Coordinates of C-alpha atoms in Angstrom, one line a residue:
M18 CA 21.7 -6.6 -28.4
P19 CA 22.7 -9.5 -26.3
P20 CA 20.3 -10.5 -23.5
F21 CA 20.8 -9.2 -20.0
R22 CA 23.5 -11.2 -18.2
A23 CA 22.7 -11.2 -14.5
E24 CA 25.4 -11.0 -12.0
R25 CA 23.4 -12.8 -9.3
T26 CA 21.6 -16.0 -10.1
P27 CA 18.0 -14.7 -10.6
R28 CA 15.4 -16.1 -8.3
A29 CA 12.4 -17.4 -10.3
E30 CA 9.4 -15.2 -9.6
P31 CA 6.7 -17.3 -8.0
D32 CA 3.1 -17.5 -9.0
L33 CA 0.3 -17.3 -6.3
A34 CA -0.1 -21.1 -6.2
A35 CA 3.8 -21.5 -5.5
S36 CA 3.7 -18.9 -2.8
V37 CA 0.6 -20.3 -1.2
S38 CA 2.0 -24.0 -1.3
R39 CA 5.3 -22.7 0.2
L40 CA 3.5 -21.1 3.2
C41 CA 1.3 -24.2 3.6
S42 CA 4.4 -26.5 3.5
L43 CA 5.8 -24.6 6.6
V44 CA 3.0 -26.3 8.7
S45 CA 2.6 -29.4 6.5
A46 CA -0.8 -28.4 5.4
A47 CA -2.5 -28.9 2.1
P48 CA -2.9 -25.7 0.0
P49 CA -6.4 -24.6 -0.7
P50 CA -7.6 -24.5 -4.3
L51 CA -7.3 -21.3 -6.2
H52 CA -9.5 -20.0 -8.9
G53 CA -9.7 -16.8 -10.8
N54 CA -7.0 -14.1 -11.3
E55 CA -4.4 -13.5 -8.5
R56 CA -6.5 -10.9 -6.5
E57 CA -9.7 -13.0 -6.8
A58 CA -8.0 -16.2 -5.8
F59 CA -6.2 -14.8 -2.8
L60 CA -9.2 -13.1 -1.4
A61 CA -11.4 -16.2 -1.8
A62 CA -8.7 -18.4 -0.3
L63 CA -8.3 -16.3 3.0
P64 CA -10.7 -18.4 5.1
A65 CA -9.1 -21.7 4.1
L66 CA -5.7 -20.3 4.6
A67 CA -6.7 -19.0 8.2
N68 CA -7.3 -22.5 9.1
A69 CA -4.4 -24.0 7.3
L70 CA -1.9 -21.5 8.7
A71 CA -3.1 -21.2 12.2
P72 CA 0.1 -22.7 13.6
L73 CA 2.0 -19.7 12.1
R74 CA -0.2 -17.2 14.0
S75 CA 2.6 -16.4 16.6
A76 CA 5.4 -16.4 14.1
L77 CA 3.5 -13.9 11.8
G78 CA 2.9 -11.6 14.7
G79 CA 1.4 -8.3 13.6
S80 CA 2.2 -8.7 9.9
L81 CA -0.1 -7.7 7.2
L82 CA -0.7 -11.4 6.4
A83 CA -1.8 -12.1 10.1
R84 CA -4.2 -9.1 9.9
L85 CA -5.8 -10.5 6.8
L86 CA -6.0 -14.0 8.1
W87 CA -7.2 -13.5 11.6
G88 CA -7.9 -9.8 12.1
P89 CA -8.5 -7.3 13.0
R90 CA -8.3 -6.3 9.4
F91 CA -9.4 -2.6 9.8
D92 CA -8.7 -0.2 12.7
G93 CA -12.1 1.5 12.7
E94 CA -13.8 2.1 9.5
P95 CA -12.1 1.2 6.2
R96 CA -10.5 4.3 4.7
K97 CA -10.1 5.6 1.1
A98 CA -6.8 4.8 -0.5
P99 CA -4.4 7.7 -0.9
R100 CA -3.9 6.7 -4.4
R101 CA -5.3 4.4 -7.0
G102 CA -6.2 1.0 -5.4
E103 CA -8.2 -0.3 -2.5
V104 CA -7.5 -0.3 1.1
F105 CA -7.6 -3.9 2.4
A106 CA -6.2 -3.4 5.8
S107 CA -5.4 -0.5 8.2
A108 CA -4.0 0.2 11.7
E109 CA -3.9 3.7 13.2
A110 CA -1.8 5.6 10.7
D111 CA -0.8 2.6 8.7
V112 CA -2.7 1.7 5.6
W113 CA -2.1 -1.4 3.3
I114 CA -3.3 -0.9 -0.3
L115 CA -4.0 -3.4 -3.0
E116 CA -3.4 -2.1 -6.5
P117 CA -5.1 -4.4 -9.1
R118 CA -3.6 -4.5 -12.6
A119 CA -5.3 -5.3 -15.9
D120 CA -3.5 -8.7 -16.1
G121 CA -5.1 -9.9 -12.8
T122 CA -2.1 -9.4 -10.7
A123 CA -2.0 -6.9 -7.8
R124 CA 0.7 -4.7 -6.1
V125 CA 0.8 -4.6 -2.4
T126 CA 1.7 -1.2 -0.8
H127 CA 2.1 0.1 2.6
A128 CA 1.3 3.8 3.2
H129 CA 2.1 5.9 6.3
P130 CA 1.9 9.7 6.6
E131 CA 5.8 9.7 6.5
S132 CA 6.5 7.0 3.8
V133 CA 5.2 4.7 1.1
A134 CA 6.7 1.3 0.4
V135 CA 5.9 -1.3 -2.1
L136 CA 5.8 -4.7 -0.2
G137 CA 5.4 -6.8 -3.3
E138 CA 5.0 -6.2 -7.0
T139 CA 2.5 -8.9 -7.0
L140 CA 0.6 -10.8 -4.2
A141 CA 2.7 -13.8 -5.0
L142 CA 6.0 -11.9 -4.4
W143 CA 4.6 -10.4 -1.1
L144 CA 3.6 -13.8 0.2
A145 CA 7.0 -15.2 -0.7
G146 CA 8.5 -12.4 1.5
E147 CA 6.2 -13.5 4.3
A148 CA 7.5 -17.0 3.9
D149 CA 11.0 -15.7 3.9
A150 CA 10.4 -13.8 7.1
V151 CA 9.0 -17.0 8.9
E152 CA 11.8 -19.2 7.7
A153 CA 14.4 -16.7 8.9
A154 CA 12.7 -16.4 12.3
R155 CA 12.8 -20.2 12.7
A156 CA 16.4 -20.7 11.6
P157 CA 18.8 -21.4 14.4
R158 CA 21.0 -18.3 15.2
K159 CA 24.6 -18.8 14.5
R160 CA 27.1 -17.3 16.9
V161 CA 29.7 -15.4 14.8
G162 CA 32.3 -12.9 15.5
K163 CA 31.6 -9.2 14.5
A164 CA 31.8 -8.9 10.7
L165 CA 34.3 -6.5 9.1
A166 CA 32.9 -3.3 7.7
G167 CA 34.1 -0.2 5.9
K168 CA 37.8 0.1 5.1
P169 CA 38.7 -3.1 7.0
A170 CA 36.2 -5.2 5.0
I171 CA 37.2 -3.6 1.7
D172 CA 40.9 -4.1 2.4
D173 CA 40.3 -7.7 3.4
A174 CA 38.4 -8.4 0.1
L175 CA 41.2 -6.9 -2.0
V176 CA 43.9 -8.9 -0.3
R177 CA 41.9 -12.1 -1.0
L178 CA 41.3 -11.0 -4.7
A179 CA 44.9 -10.2 -5.1
G180 CA 46.0 -13.7 -3.7
T181 CA 48.9 -12.1 -1.8
A182 CA 49.5 -10.4 1.5
S183 CA 51.9 -8.0 -0.2
V184 CA 49.2 -5.5 -0.8
S185 CA 48.2 -5.4 2.9
S186 CA 50.9 -2.8 3.6
V187 CA 49.8 -0.8 0.6
L188 CA 46.2 -0.8 1.9
A189 CA 47.1 -0.1 5.5
A190 CA 48.9 3.1 4.3
T191 CA 45.9 4.0 2.0
A192 CA 43.7 6.4 4.1
H193 CA 40.3 7.4 2.9
A194 CA 39.6 11.0 2.3
K195 CA 37.5 12.7 4.9
Q196 CA 34.6 13.2 2.5
A197 CA 34.9 9.9 0.8
Y198 CA 32.2 7.2 1.2
R199 CA 32.8 3.4 0.8
W200 CA 32.5 3.1 -3.0
Q201 CA 35.0 5.9 -3.5
Y202 CA 37.3 4.3 -1.0
L203 CA 37.2 1.1 -2.9
L204 CA 38.1 2.7 -6.2
L205 CA 41.0 4.6 -4.4
A206 CA 42.3 1.3 -2.8
V207 CA 42.2 -0.6 -6.1
K208 CA 44.2 2.2 -7.8
A209 CA 46.7 2.2 -4.9
C210 CA 47.2 -1.6 -5.2
G211 CA 48.1 -1.4 -9.0
P212 CA 47.8 -4.2 -11.5
V213 CA 48.2 -7.1 -9.0
W214 CA 45.1 -9.1 -9.9
P215 CA 45.7 -12.6 -11.1
A216 CA 44.6 -13.3 -14.6
P217 CA 42.2 -16.1 -13.7
V218 CA 40.4 -13.7 -11.3
L219 CA 40.2 -11.0 -14.0
Q220 CA 38.9 -13.7 -16.4
A221 CA 36.2 -14.8 -14.1
L222 CA 35.0 -11.3 -13.6
E223 CA 35.1 -10.1 -17.1
G224 CA 32.1 -8.0 -17.8
R225 CA 30.9 -7.9 -14.2
L226 CA 31.0 -4.7 -12.2
L227 CA 33.9 -6.0 -9.9
G228 CA 36.0 -6.9 -13.0
R229 CA 35.4 -3.5 -14.3
V230 CA 36.6 -1.9 -10.9
L231 CA 39.7 -4.0 -10.7
S232 CA 40.6 -3.2 -14.4
G233 CA 40.1 0.5 -13.8
R234 CA 37.8 0.6 -16.8
L235 CA 34.4 1.3 -15.4
N236 CA 32.9 2.4 -18.9
D237 CA 33.3 1.1 -22.4
N238 CA 33.8 4.6 -23.6
D239 CA 34.5 8.0 -22.3
D240 CA 31.0 9.3 -22.7
E241 CA 29.2 10.1 -19.5
A242 CA 25.8 8.4 -18.9
G243 CA 23.0 10.9 -18.6
I244 CA 19.1 10.8 -18.4
C245 CA 17.5 12.0 -21.7
E246 CA 14.2 12.4 -23.1
E247 CA 13.3 10.2 -26.0
R248 CA 13.0 13.2 -28.5
E249 CA 15.7 15.3 -26.8
E250 CA 18.8 16.0 -28.9
V251 CA 21.6 14.1 -27.0
P252 CA 24.5 16.5 -25.9
E253 CA 27.9 15.6 -27.3
G254 CA 29.8 13.3 -24.9
V255 CA 26.8 11.8 -23.3
N256 CA 25.7 8.2 -23.3
P257 CA 21.9 8.6 -23.2
V258 CA 19.8 6.7 -20.7
Y259 CA 16.1 6.7 -21.9
L260 CA 14.2 5.7 -18.7
G261 CA 11.1 4.4 -20.4
R262 CA 13.1 1.6 -22.1
Y263 CA 14.2 0.1 -18.7
P264 CA 12.2 -2.2 -16.4
R265 CA 9.9 -0.2 -14.1
A266 CA 11.9 -1.3 -11.1
A267 CA 15.1 0.1 -12.4
R268 CA 13.9 3.6 -13.4
E269 CA 13.8 5.1 -9.9
H270 CA 17.3 4.0 -9.3
L271 CA 18.6 5.2 -12.6
E272 CA 17.1 8.6 -12.0
S273 CA 17.8 9.0 -8.3
G274 CA 21.1 7.0 -8.1
H275 CA 24.6 7.5 -9.3
I276 CA 25.6 5.5 -12.4
V277 CA 29.1 4.3 -11.7
A278 CA 29.8 2.0 -14.8
S279 CA 28.3 1.7 -18.2
S280 CA 28.4 -0.6 -21.3
G281 CA 26.1 0.9 -24.0
T282 CA 22.5 0.5 -22.6
E283 CA 23.8 -1.6 -19.5
H284 CA 24.4 0.4 -16.4
W285 CA 25.5 -0.3 -12.9
V286 CA 24.0 2.3 -10.2
I287 CA 24.6 3.0 -6.6
R288 CA 22.2 4.5 -4.2
R289 CA 23.7 6.3 -1.2
E290 CA 22.0 6.9 2.1
A291 CA 23.7 10.1 3.2
K292 CA 23.5 10.0 7.0
G293 CA 26.5 10.8 9.4
A294 CA 30.0 10.6 8.3
P295 CA 30.5 9.7 4.5
M296 CA 32.3 6.4 5.3
N297 CA 29.3 5.3 7.3
W298 CA 26.8 6.0 4.5
G299 CA 24.7 3.1 3.3
I300 CA 25.5 2.0 -0.3
R301 CA 23.2 -0.1 -2.3
L302 CA 24.2 -1.5 -5.7
F303 CA 22.1 -2.2 -8.8
H304 CA 22.7 -3.5 -12.4
C305 CA 20.2 -2.9 -15.3
D306 CA 19.7 -3.1 -19.0
H307 CA 16.6 -2.7 -21.1
D308 CA 15.6 -6.4 -20.6
G309 CA 16.7 -6.9 -17.0
F310 CA 17.2 -5.5 -13.5
E311 CA 18.7 -6.8 -10.3
E312 CA 20.1 -5.6 -6.9
L313 CA 23.8 -6.6 -6.6
G314 CA 23.9 -6.0 -2.8
P315 CA 22.5 -4.0 0.1
S316 CA 26.1 -2.8 0.8
V317 CA 29.5 -2.6 -0.7
E318 CA 30.7 -5.3 1.7
A319 CA 27.8 -7.6 0.9
W320 CA 28.4 -7.3 -2.8
L321 CA 32.1 -8.0 -2.3
A322 CA 31.3 -11.0 -0.1
F323 CA 29.1 -12.5 -2.8
E324 CA 31.8 -12.1 -5.5
L325 CA 34.5 -13.6 -3.3
D326 CA 32.2 -16.6 -2.5
R327 CA 31.4 -16.9 -6.1
L328 CA 35.2 -17.2 -6.9
G329 CA 35.7 -19.5 -4.0
L330 CA 38.1 -17.0 -2.2

């Protein structure tokens, strides 16, 4: 089986030293020495980091990192973790949990009576997210016009992909069904346009989700992808998806999402946030195989914008 071909340039996962160094670089401070496994090294470095990152105290606000560095770490007495792990910060109904692993890394989770969210699969990834937040807050705000969304954004992307304004009238006349959401409208609009996509565009998109959408061949065969147990007899006409063979981060999306395209063990999945009118639903896109997993975009529009930028359109 060929290796996973990511559609977005994968961001190298940092180790703890890289994430700590990046945070310290934001204030031109020297990172403290780190010893032991990820959990041990991070907890031991907290006093030194509190001094080094003091200029970021305001920028970090009430974040988990700010609580760990400058307190208060616990609101009242430390509580028992609602699942395996240790509570290492709390505030009223919010609890932050550290879940150590056998390899020395630790997952960071935020629990609330109404939700549970993973903040970082490792301490290093969580700290990288904290650095992202500080950098984003410091970046100058650009004054831009209102971004296109929904049908106008999808139509605009298809016009640019076609390289001709002739499809504009076709798209203008293509109404979305009342119960259609944005992914469904995209497929409907592509079909309405017909085979207008330039050969260089199709060649550059070969094997990618957008290339499959434009070609009208989302799957390599007619078998429908379906979740199956390892020892289960696979029904005829089903392309089996054995969850245990996929990266942990992909399993939830495969099981709870909608597989929209497949190529053997490689699948593209969308997750729908069904709130309000269907065309206003949130749509997230994912791509996975046995040896890889990635989010393609937090929305159909963001995914299309990324592909257009990649093509220089």
